[in-house]
C-alpha positions as semicolon CSV with decimal commas, in nm:
position;residue;x (nm);y (nm);z (nm)
1;L;-1,056;1,072;1,924
2;V;-0,781;1,078;2,188
3;R;-0,989;1,303;2,414
4;V;-1,290;1,073;2,386
5;L;-1,079;0,766;2,462
6;D;-0,920;0,939;2,761
7;A;-1,264;1,025;2,895
8;N;-1,391;0,672;2,840
9;E;-1,119;0,441;2,962
10;D;-1,343;0,137;2,920
11;M;-1,395;0,210;2,547
12;Q;-1,221;-0,048;2,333
13;F;-1,011;0,074;2,043
14;T;-1,192;-0,170;1,816
15;S;-1,540;-0,068;1,934
16;R;-1,796;0,056;1,685
17;A;-1,786;0,408;1,837
18;C;-1,408;0,421;1,796
19;R;-1,428;0,297;1,438
20;E;-1,688;0,562;1,357
21;M;-1,468;0,837;1,501
22;F;-1,172;0,712;1,298
23;D;-1,386;0,699;0,984
24;A;-1,491;1,059;1,047
25;I;-1,124;1,167;1,045
26;L;-1,083;1,026;0,694
27;H;-1,372;1,235;0,560
28;H;-1,177;1,560;0,597
29;R;-0,953;1,714;0,332
30;R;-0,717;1,882;0,578
31;H;-0,537;1,788;0,900
32;V;-0,567;1,414;0,828
33;Y;-0,189;1,368;0,808
34;A;-0,129;1,555;1,133
35;T;-0,403;1,361;1,310
36;L;-0,291;1,018;1,192
37;S;0,075;1,098;1,259
38;R;-0,003;1,201;1,615
39;M;-0,212;0,887;1,662
40;H;0,079;0,680;1,530
41;E;0,328;0,854;1,760
42;M;0,098;0,779;2,055
43;R;0,062;0,415;1,939
44;I;-0,311;0,455;1,895
45;L;-0,332;0,416;1,516
46;G;-0,218;0,055;1,533
47;K;-0,484;-0,015;1,796
48;V;-0,768;0,141;1,602
49;L;-0,642;-0,020;1,279
50;P;-0,448;-0,326;1,402
51;E;-0,322;-0,419;1,055
52;F;-0,128;-0,092;1,040
53;S;0,099;-0,212;1,321
54;G;0,271;-0,447;1,078
55;L;0,396;-0,149;0,875
56;A;0,577;0,009;1,170
57;Q;0,951;0,009;1,103
58;Y;0,903;-0,226;0,806
59;F;1,170;-0,135;0,551
60;Q;1,174;-0,248;0,192
61;H;1,530;-0,268;0,063
62;N;1,546;-0,133;-0,290
63;I;1,664;0,177;-0,475
64;Y;1,326;0,352;-0,456
65;H;1,209;0,326;-0,095
66;F;1,380;0,561;0,149
67;F;1,116;0,550;0,424
68;T;0,975;0,269;0,633
69;A;0,630;0,151;0,521
70;D;0,444;0,332;0,798
71;E;0,623;0,662;0,729
72;H;0,572;0,622;0,353
73;T;0,200;0,562;0,402
74;L;0,154;0,872;0,615
75;R;0,361;1,081;0,373
76;C;0,128;0,970;0,093
77;I;-0,157;1,133;0,280
78;R;0,052;1,444;0,341
79;S;0,122;1,467;-0,033
80;C;-0,250;1,456;-0,105
81;E;-0,331;1,721;0,153
82;A;-0,073;1,952;-0,004
83;L;-0,280;1,941;-0,324
84;N;-0,546;2,153;-0,152
85;D;-0,322;2,454;-0,215
86;S;-0,154;2,346;-0,537
87;E;-0,207;2,457;-0,897
88;E;-0,082;2,131;-1,049
89;H;-0,319;1,938;-1,278
90;V;-0,343;1,655;-1,028
91;A;-0,460;1,904;-0,763
92;G;-0,773;1,985;-0,961
93;V;-0,852;1,616;-0,988
94;F;-0,794;1,574;-0,614
95;R;-1,028;1,862;-0,528
96;D;-1,302;1,712;-0,747
97;I;-1,307;1,377;-0,566
98;K;-1,650;1,357;-0,402
99;D;-1,582;1,114;-0,117
100;I;-1,225;1,181;-0,011
101;S;-1,240;0,895;0,240
102;T;-1,222;0,652;-0,054
103;L;-0,878;0,788;-0,143
104;Y;-0,756;0,807;0,216
105;Y;-0,859;0,449;0,296
106;A;-0,687;0,332;-0,022
107;L;-0,369;0,518;0,070
108;L;-0,373;0,381;0,425
109;L;-0,417;0,028;0,294
110;H;-0,222;0,022;-0,034
111;D;0,088;-0,137;0,125
112;I;-0,086;-0,299;0,421
113;A;0,006;-0,653;0,311
114;K;0,379;-0,598;0,249
115;P;0,486;-0,756;0,579
116;R;0,273;-1,063;0,497
117;D;0,355;-1,112;0,130
118;L;0,584;-0,855;-0,032
119;Q;0,573;-1,003;-0,382
120;R;0,191;-1,025;-0,392
121;H;0,113;-0,739;-0,156
122;E;-0,135;-0,572;-0,392
123;I;-0,340;-0,894;-0,424
124;V;-0,325;-0,988;-0,056
125;G;-0,380;-0,625;0,036
126;A;-0,701;-0,605;-0,167
127;A;-0,842;-0,897;0,032
128;M;-0,731;-0,738;0,358
129;A;-0,888;-0,407;0,254
130;E;-1,221;-0,582;0,202
131;E;-1,209;-0,731;0,552
132;I;-1,115;-0,396;0,706
133;L;-1,384;-0,197;0,526
134;R;-1,652;-0,448;0,622
135;R;-1,536;-0,411;0,982
136;Y;-1,563;-0,034;0,948
137;R;-1,907;-0,067;0,785
138;R;-1,787;0,106;0,470
139;S;-1,927;-0,132;0,212
140;D;-2,024;0,177;0,011
141;I;-1,660;0,233;-0,092
142;L;-1,541;-0,127;-0,070
143;E;-1,524;-0,198;-0,444
144;D;-1,335;0,120;-0,525
145;V;-1,084;0,080;-0,241
146;R;-1,026;-0,287;-0,322
147;F;-0,966;-0,188;-0,685
148;L;-0,722;0,089;-0,586
149;V;-0,521;-0,137;-0,356
150;R;-0,506;-0,414;-0,615
151;E;-0,413;-0,178;-0,901
152;H;-0,202;0,079;-0,717
153;L;0,110;-0,018;-0,915
154;S;-0,053;-0,038;-1,257
155;M;-0,046;0,329;-1,360
156;E;0,315;0,372;-1,248
157;Q;0,414;0,060;-1,442
158;L;0,226;0,181;-1,749
159;A;0,383;0,529;-1,732
160;F;0,743;0,430;-1,670
161;R;0,783;0,079;-1,806
162;R;0,551;0,054;-2,106
163;N;0,476;0,251;-2,421
164;F;0,164;0,424;-2,299
165;R;0,111;0,584;-2,641
166;D;0,040;0,238;-2,784
167;R;-0,334;0,169;-2,797
168;A;-0,266;-0,203;-2,756
169;T;-0,098;-0,122;-2,423
170;L;-0,365;0,121;-2,309
171;A;-0,666;-0,097;-2,393
172;P;-0,619;-0,361;-2,118
173;F;-0,545;-0,086;-1,865
174;A;-0,857;0,108;-1,964
175;E;-1,065;-0,208;-1,942
176;R;-0,941;-0,281;-1,588
177;V;-1,006;0,076;-1,470
178;S;-1,343;0,091;-1,650
179;T;-1,472;0,429;-1,516
180;L;-1,349;0,788;-1,513
181;P;-1,394;0,829;-1,133
182;R;-1,171;0,526;-1,075
183;L;-0,913;0,658;-1,319
184;E;-0,908;0,989;-1,131
185;L;-0,871;0,814;-0,794
186;L;-0,592;0,595;-0,929
187;Y;-0,419;0,900;-1,080
188;V;-0,412;1,086;-0,747
189;L;-0,315;0,774;-0,553
190;T;-0,027;0,706;-0,793
191;Y;0,090;1,066;-0,760
192;A;0,083;1,041;-0,380
193;D;0,255;0,702;-0,378
194;M;0,536;0,816;-0,609
195;S;0,588;1,148;-0,430
196;A;0,629;0,976;-0,093
197;L;0,891;0,717;-0,189
198;N;1,198;0,926;-0,111
199;P;1,302;1,288;-0,056
200;G;1,387;1,333;-0,426
């Protein structure tokens, strides 16, 4: 992407060709973290995906978050990539995901609205994700990504704050998730989100 932009100085970062190249990056299972990190270091990521700029150096003050929002987001993707060579249960689920770009878009966008509305960031973020995916012409994954952004806290809250062995607790969660592929996506996303909060 950088080489193409260097060779075409008149190409706009928000052009269709640039969006398509960025979308192609998110279809790979490896080297996505390294690519996006380099783009972020070169201040290109925030130009290709302008909403990401708001996450740069945005810090959420609580006992869980050690990293700024941009660093946390990129580390989520790194955590997923590490599953390519892992024997953990979640790794098998990760490797079975058919369109990995669905997961990577959801990870990139799961905290995208925090600088705008921290308390409702999952709701506002879901609306932002819809706008972004329409811009990227990815209506094919729009519903799943919007669901993942809106619900990205729900599995963590169920696991750590509720009695998940209680059928009365599980039933509303299962109804919201509704399909096994979405449950698997949410499972991997939750794993990545939790593993990228802090060094411990």
